[in-house]
Amino acid sequence: DLAAARRPRVGYAARVLVVIGLAGVSAVFVAEMLAGRLGSLGATATEQFLDTLFSGPIAGPMLPVALAFFVGAAVFAAPLIADAGPLRWPAVVLLVGTLLILAEIISSQVLLSQIGNFLVWGGSAALAWLLVRGEVGAPAAAGAGEALPAG
């Protein structure tokens, strides 16, 4: 709702892309864990699994869905970054973290994912902190442990 409050169509598109993309990113994470497990059984099993995973019938539909998550995160962050309000820097941190996770998936450099995960956590925590404190349009009465009103 943060992005939708500034640009309704952009916010809606970000929501749809992130929800769709979560399925693809989840599939990538599960595949990485399965490849690691198969690696402990031997190189042949891992090689066969990776050949199947990156074959056209599987990778073709999965990659655009996974990419939707990263595009959705960028679409979500864009109106918050463009606004000069207090959400700008938490959104920048969130976006940089998300891009580092994408860079890790592309390059297999685990350090990028670790830094990206930390930045996503930090950006998300900062956004939540600002919302709970009521500094960005959230009700001031919403304190720790209280839910923000829906809608």
Tab-separated table of N, CA and C in Angstrom, residues 52-145:
chain	number	residue	atom	x	y	z
A	52	THR	N	18.598	-31.193	-16.114
A	52	THR	CA	17.137	-31.165	-16.210
A	52	THR	C	16.586	-29.798	-15.832
A	53	LEU	N	17.102	-29.223	-14.756
A	53	LEU	CA	16.602	-27.934	-14.280
A	53	LEU	C	16.795	-26.826	-15.308
A	54	PHE	N	17.940	-26.819	-15.967
A	54	PHE	CA	18.219	-25.754	-16.925
A	54	PHE	C	17.839	-26.127	-18.356
A	55	SER	N	17.053	-27.164	-18.510
A	55	SER	CA	16.548	-27.498	-19.843
A	55	SER	C	15.447	-26.513	-20.208
A	56	GLY	N	15.212	-26.364	-21.497
A	56	GLY	CA	14.221	-25.411	-21.984
A	56	GLY	C	12.831	-25.571	-21.386
A	57	PRO	N	12.277	-26.786	-21.312
A	57	PRO	CA	10.914	-26.927	-20.795
A	57	PRO	C	10.759	-26.504	-19.331
A	58	ILE	N	11.826	-26.531	-18.555
A	58	ILE	CA	11.714	-26.138	-17.144
A	58	ILE	C	12.179	-24.703	-16.944
A	59	ALA	N	13.351	-24.365	-17.434
A	59	ALA	CA	13.891	-23.023	-17.228
A	59	ALA	C	13.111	-21.967	-17.997
A	60	GLY	N	12.580	-22.327	-19.147
A	60	GLY	CA	11.840	-21.363	-19.964
A	60	GLY	C	10.705	-20.682	-19.216
A	61	PRO	N	9.787	-21.431	-18.635
A	61	PRO	CA	8.703	-20.762	-17.900
A	61	PRO	C	9.101	-20.282	-16.504
A	62	MET	N	10.104	-20.912	-15.882
A	62	MET	CA	10.444	-20.562	-14.505
A	62	MET	C	11.206	-19.244	-14.401
A	63	LEU	N	12.106	-18.961	-15.311
A	63	LEU	CA	12.935	-17.767	-15.208
A	63	LEU	C	12.145	-16.461	-15.307
A	64	PRO	N	11.206	-16.311	-16.243
A	64	PRO	CA	10.438	-15.060	-16.247
A	64	PRO	C	9.600	-14.875	-14.979
A	65	VAL	N	9.099	-15.984	-14.432
A	65	VAL	CA	8.312	-15.882	-13.202
A	65	VAL	C	9.212	-15.442	-12.048
A	66	ALA	N	10.407	-16.021	-11.958
A	66	ALA	CA	11.340	-15.618	-10.901
A	66	ALA	C	11.791	-14.172	-11.104
A	67	LEU	N	11.995	-13.771	-12.334
A	67	LEU	CA	12.409	-12.399	-12.628
A	67	LEU	C	11.326	-11.395	-12.239
A	68	ALA	N	10.063	-11.820	-12.260
A	68	ALA	CA	8.958	-10.940	-11.874
A	68	ALA	C	9.129	-10.430	-10.446
A	69	PHE	N	9.714	-11.238	-9.571
A	69	PHE	CA	9.944	-10.800	-8.187
A	69	PHE	C	10.870	-9.587	-8.151
A	70	PHE	N	11.956	-9.662	-8.888
A	70	PHE	CA	12.942	-8.588	-8.863
A	70	PHE	C	12.414	-7.338	-9.561
A	71	VAL	N	11.675	-7.519	-10.634
A	71	VAL	CA	11.047	-6.375	-11.302
A	71	VAL	C	10.011	-5.755	-10.372
A	72	GLY	N	9.219	-6.598	-9.691
A	72	GLY	CA	8.222	-6.103	-8.750
A	72	GLY	C	8.845	-5.318	-7.605
A	73	ALA	N	9.980	-5.781	-7.103
A	73	ALA	CA	10.665	-5.059	-6.029
A	73	ALA	C	11.131	-3.686	-6.518
A	74	ALA	N	11.628	-3.624	-7.750
A	74	ALA	CA	12.057	-2.339	-8.310
A	74	ALA	C	10.867	-1.412	-8.535
A	75	VAL	N	9.759	-1.969	-9.020
A	75	VAL	CA	8.552	-1.161	-9.242
A	75	VAL	C	8.001	-0.657	-7.907
A	76	PHE	N	8.086	-1.479	-6.858
A	76	PHE	CA	7.646	-1.060	-5.525
A	76	PHE	C	8.517	0.078	-4.998
A	77	ALA	N	9.829	-0.056	-5.156
A	77	ALA	CA	10.749	0.920	-4.573
A	77	ALA	C	10.779	2.240	-5.337
A	78	ALA	N	10.512	2.211	-6.630
A	78	ALA	CA	10.657	3.416	-7.459
A	78	ALA	C	9.858	4.617	-6.948
A	79	PRO	N	8.547	4.487	-6.666
A	79	PRO	CA	7.836	5.679	-6.183
A	79	PRO	C	8.298	6.130	-4.800
A	80	LEU	N	8.772	5.199	-3.983
A	80	LEU	CA	9.262	5.582	-2.657
A	80	LEU	C	10.594	6.313	-2.757
A	81	ILE	N	11.426	5.890	-3.705
A	81	ILE	CA	12.713	6.556	-3.906
A	81	ILE	C	12.504	7.928	-4.546
A	82	ALA	N	11.559	8.027	-5.480
A	82	ALA	CA	11.295	9.303	-6.151
A	82	ALA	C	10.724	10.346	-5.195
A	83	ASP	N	10.001	9.892	-4.176
A	83	ASP	CA	9.448	10.794	-3.182
A	83	ASP	C	10.574	11.243	-2.254
A	84	ALA	N	10.538	12.486	-1.847
A	84	ALA	CA	11.610	13.006	-0.994
A	84	ALA	C	11.352	12.732	0.482
A	85	GLY	N	10.396	11.884	0.784
A	85	GLY	CA	10.018	11.633	2.167
A	85	GLY	C	10.964	10.699	2.900
A	86	PRO	N	10.579	10.312	4.105
A	86	PRO	CA	11.447	9.485	4.948
A	86	PRO	C	11.595	8.046	4.458
A	87	LEU	N	10.796	7.632	3.482
A	87	LEU	CA	10.886	6.267	2.980
A	87	LEU	C	11.945	6.091	1.901
A	88	ARG	N	12.541	7.184	1.457
A	88	ARG	CA	13.494	7.116	0.349
A	88	ARG	C	14.665	6.182	0.655
A	89	TRP	N	15.376	6.413	1.745
A	89	TRP	CA	16.582	5.625	2.005
A	89	TRP	C	16.288	4.182	2.387
A	90	PRO	N	15.252	3.897	3.182
A	90	PRO	CA	14.926	2.478	3.389
A	90	PRO	C	14.580	1.764	2.081
A	91	ALA	N	13.896	2.453	1.156
A	91	ALA	CA	13.559	1.842	-0.131
A	91	ALA	C	14.810	1.623	-0.977
A	92	VAL	N	15.758	2.547	-0.917
A	92	VAL	CA	17.021	2.385	-1.644
A	92	VAL	C	17.760	1.162	-1.113
A	93	VAL	N	17.823	1.025	0.209
A	93	VAL	CA	18.508	-0.111	0.826
A	93	VAL	C	17.825	-1.420	0.430
A	94	LEU	N	16.499	-1.435	0.454
A	94	LEU	CA	15.733	-2.616	0.067
A	94	LEU	C	16.008	-2.986	-1.389
A	95	LEU	N	16.016	-2.001	-2.271
A	95	LEU	CA	16.250	-2.255	-3.688
A	95	LEU	C	17.681	-2.736	-3.941
A	96	VAL	N	18.661	-2.122	-3.316
A	96	VAL	CA	20.051	-2.560	-3.497
A	96	VAL	C	20.219	-3.994	-3.011
A	97	GLY	N	19.601	-4.320	-1.876
A	97	GLY	CA	19.668	-5.689	-1.375
A	97	GLY	C	19.050	-6.677	-2.336
A	98	THR	N	17.907	-6.323	-2.893
A	98	THR	CA	17.239	-7.201	-3.858
A	98	THR	C	18.091	-7.387	-5.107
A	99	LEU	N	18.710	-6.325	-5.577
A	99	LEU	CA	19.573	-6.434	-6.759
A	99	LEU	C	20.824	-7.262	-6.473
A	100	LEU	N	21.335	-7.199	-5.254
A	100	LEU	CA	22.483	-8.033	-4.898
A	100	LEU	C	22.091	-9.517	-4.868
A	101	ILE	N	20.879	-9.813	-4.420
A	101	ILE	CA	20.414	-11.201	-4.434
A	101	ILE	C	20.283	-11.687	-5.876
A	102	LEU	N	19.761	-10.840	-6.760
A	102	LEU	CA	19.683	-11.200	-8.178
A	102	LEU	C	21.084	-11.418	-8.751
A	103	ALA	N	22.030	-10.553	-8.386
A	103	ALA	CA	23.407	-10.709	-8.863
A	103	ALA	C	24.006	-12.026	-8.382
A	104	GLU	N	23.652	-12.440	-7.164
A	104	GLU	CA	24.152	-13.723	-6.660
A	104	GLU	C	23.590	-14.883	-7.456
A	105	ILE	N	22.309	-14.814	-7.786
A	105	ILE	CA	21.696	-15.890	-8.563
A	105	ILE	C	22.363	-15.996	-9.934
A	106	ILE	N	22.692	-14.865	-10.523
A	106	ILE	CA	23.315	-14.860	-11.850
A	106	ILE	C	24.774	-15.299	-11.780
A	107	SER	N	25.503	-14.831	-10.767
A	107	SER	CA	26.949	-15.057	-10.730
A	107	SER	C	27.411	-16.180	-9.794
A	108	SER	N	26.540	-16.681	-8.958
A	108	SER	CA	26.877	-17.715	-7.962
A	108	SER	C	27.909	-17.234	-6.941
A	109	GLN	N	27.966	-15.953	-6.691
A	109	GLN	CA	28.841	-15.390	-5.663
A	109	GLN	C	28.026	-15.256	-4.375
A	110	VAL	N	28.189	-16.191	-3.465
A	110	VAL	CA	27.352	-16.284	-2.272
A	110	VAL	C	27.443	-15.030	-1.407
A	111	LEU	N	28.582	-14.377	-1.386
A	111	LEU	CA	28.740	-13.177	-0.581
A	111	LEU	C	27.726	-12.097	-0.974
A	112	LEU	N	27.417	-11.996	-2.265
A	112	LEU	CA	26.426	-11.019	-2.719
A	112	LEU	C	25.064	-11.287	-2.098
A	113	SER	N	24.692	-12.549	-2.024
A	113	SER	CA	23.411	-12.914	-1.427
A	113	SER	C	23.401	-12.615	0.063
A	114	GLN	N	24.490	-12.876	0.738
A	114	GLN	CA	24.548	-12.607	2.173
A	114	GLN	C	24.417	-11.117	2.457
A	115	ILE	N	25.122	-10.298	1.706
A	115	ILE	CA	25.010	-8.843	1.867
A	115	ILE	C	23.606	-8.390	1.483
A	116	GLY	N	23.085	-8.928	0.374
A	116	GLY	CA	21.748	-8.571	-0.070
A	116	GLY	C	20.677	-8.927	0.945
A	117	ASN	N	20.774	-10.107	1.546
A	117	ASN	CA	19.804	-10.504	2.568
A	117	ASN	C	19.844	-9.558	3.764
A	118	PHE	N	21.044	-9.163	4.170
A	118	PHE	CA	21.178	-8.232	5.287
A	118	PHE	C	20.551	-6.883	4.933
A	119	LEU	N	20.800	-6.398	3.712
A	119	LEU	CA	20.239	-5.112	3.302
A	119	LEU	C	18.719	-5.169	3.172
A	120	VAL	N	18.188	-6.268	2.637
A	120	VAL	CA	16.730	-6.407	2.545
A	120	VAL	C	16.117	-6.410	3.940
A	121	TRP	N	16.746	-7.123	4.860
A	121	TRP	CA	16.256	-7.141	6.231
A	121	TRP	C	16.303	-5.735	6.828
A	122	GLY	N	17.414	-5.049	6.651
A	122	GLY	CA	17.554	-3.706	7.208
A	122	GLY	C	16.577	-2.713	6.602
A	123	GLY	N	16.420	-2.743	5.284
A	123	GLY	CA	15.462	-1.850	4.629
A	123	GLY	C	14.035	-2.136	5.052
A	124	SER	N	13.690	-3.414	5.156
A	124	SER	CA	12.343	-3.795	5.594
A	124	SER	C	12.096	-3.364	7.032
A	125	ALA	N	13.088	-3.557	7.889
A	125	ALA	CA	12.949	-3.150	9.288
A	125	ALA	C	12.788	-1.635	9.404
A	126	ALA	N	13.533	-0.888	8.613
A	126	ALA	CA	13.413	0.575	8.643
A	126	ALA	C	12.045	1.025	8.138
A	127	LEU	N	11.554	0.402	7.071
A	127	LEU	CA	10.209	0.740	6.584
A	127	LEU	C	9.155	0.439	7.646
A	128	ALA	N	9.263	-0.722	8.276
A	128	ALA	CA	8.307	-1.094	9.314
A	128	ALA	C	8.382	-0.133	10.498
A	129	TRP	N	9.586	0.249	10.878
A	129	TRP	CA	9.776	1.174	11.987
A	129	TRP	C	9.094	2.509	11.701
A	130	LEU	N	9.271	3.020	10.509
A	130	LEU	CA	8.646	4.289	10.147
A	130	LEU	C	7.126	4.171	10.121
A	131	LEU	N	6.619	3.044	9.660
A	131	LEU	CA	5.168	2.846	9.639
A	131	LEU	C	4.590	2.774	11.054
A	132	VAL	N	5.218	2.006	11.899
A	132	VAL	CA	4.707	1.830	13.262
A	132	VAL	C	4.779	3.139	14.037
A	133	ARG	N	5.804	3.915	13.805
A	133	ARG	CA	5.933	5.198	14.508
A	133	ARG	C	4.977	6.249	13.971
A	134	GLY	N	4.313	5.963	12.853
A	134	GLY	CA	3.353	6.911	12.299
A	134	GLY	C	3.988	8.041	11.524
A	135	GLU	N	5.232	7.876	11.077
A	135	GLU	CA	5.931	8.950	10.397
A	135	GLU	C	5.623	9.035	8.901
A	136	VAL	N	4.888	8.079	8.371
A	136	VAL	CA	4.619	8.078	6.931
A	136	VAL	C	3.146	7.848	6.635
A	137	GLY	N	2.295	8.359	7.461
A	137	GLY	CA	0.867	8.234	7.201
A	137	GLY	C	0.195	7.107	7.950
A	138	ALA	N	0.957	6.278	8.632
A	138	ALA	CA	0.343	5.236	9.449
A	138	ALA	C	-0.190	5.880	10.716
A	139	PRO	N	-1.228	5.332	11.300
A	139	PRO	CA	-1.787	5.938	12.500
A	139	PRO	C	-0.775	5.907	13.650
A	140	ALA	N	-0.704	6.998	14.375
A	140	ALA	CA	0.246	7.092	15.476
A	140	ALA	C	-0.084	6.120	16.595
A	141	ALA	N	-1.332	5.698	16.685
A	141	ALA	CA	-1.745	4.810	17.771
A	141	ALA	C	-1.243	3.384	17.571
A	142	ALA	N	-0.794	3.066	16.367
A	142	ALA	CA	-0.332	1.707	16.102
A	142	ALA	C	1.063	1.554	16.677
A	143	GLY	N	1.150	0.875	17.788
A	143	GLY	CA	2.440	0.652	18.439
A	143	GLY	C	2.894	-0.781	18.234
A	144	ALA	N	3.946	-1.146	18.916
A	144	ALA	CA	4.477	-2.490	18.815
A	144	ALA	C	3.423	-3.494	19.232
A	145	GLY	N	3.221	-4.503	18.425
A	145	GLY	CA	2.253	-5.540	18.730
A	145	GLY	C	0.843	-5.217	18.291
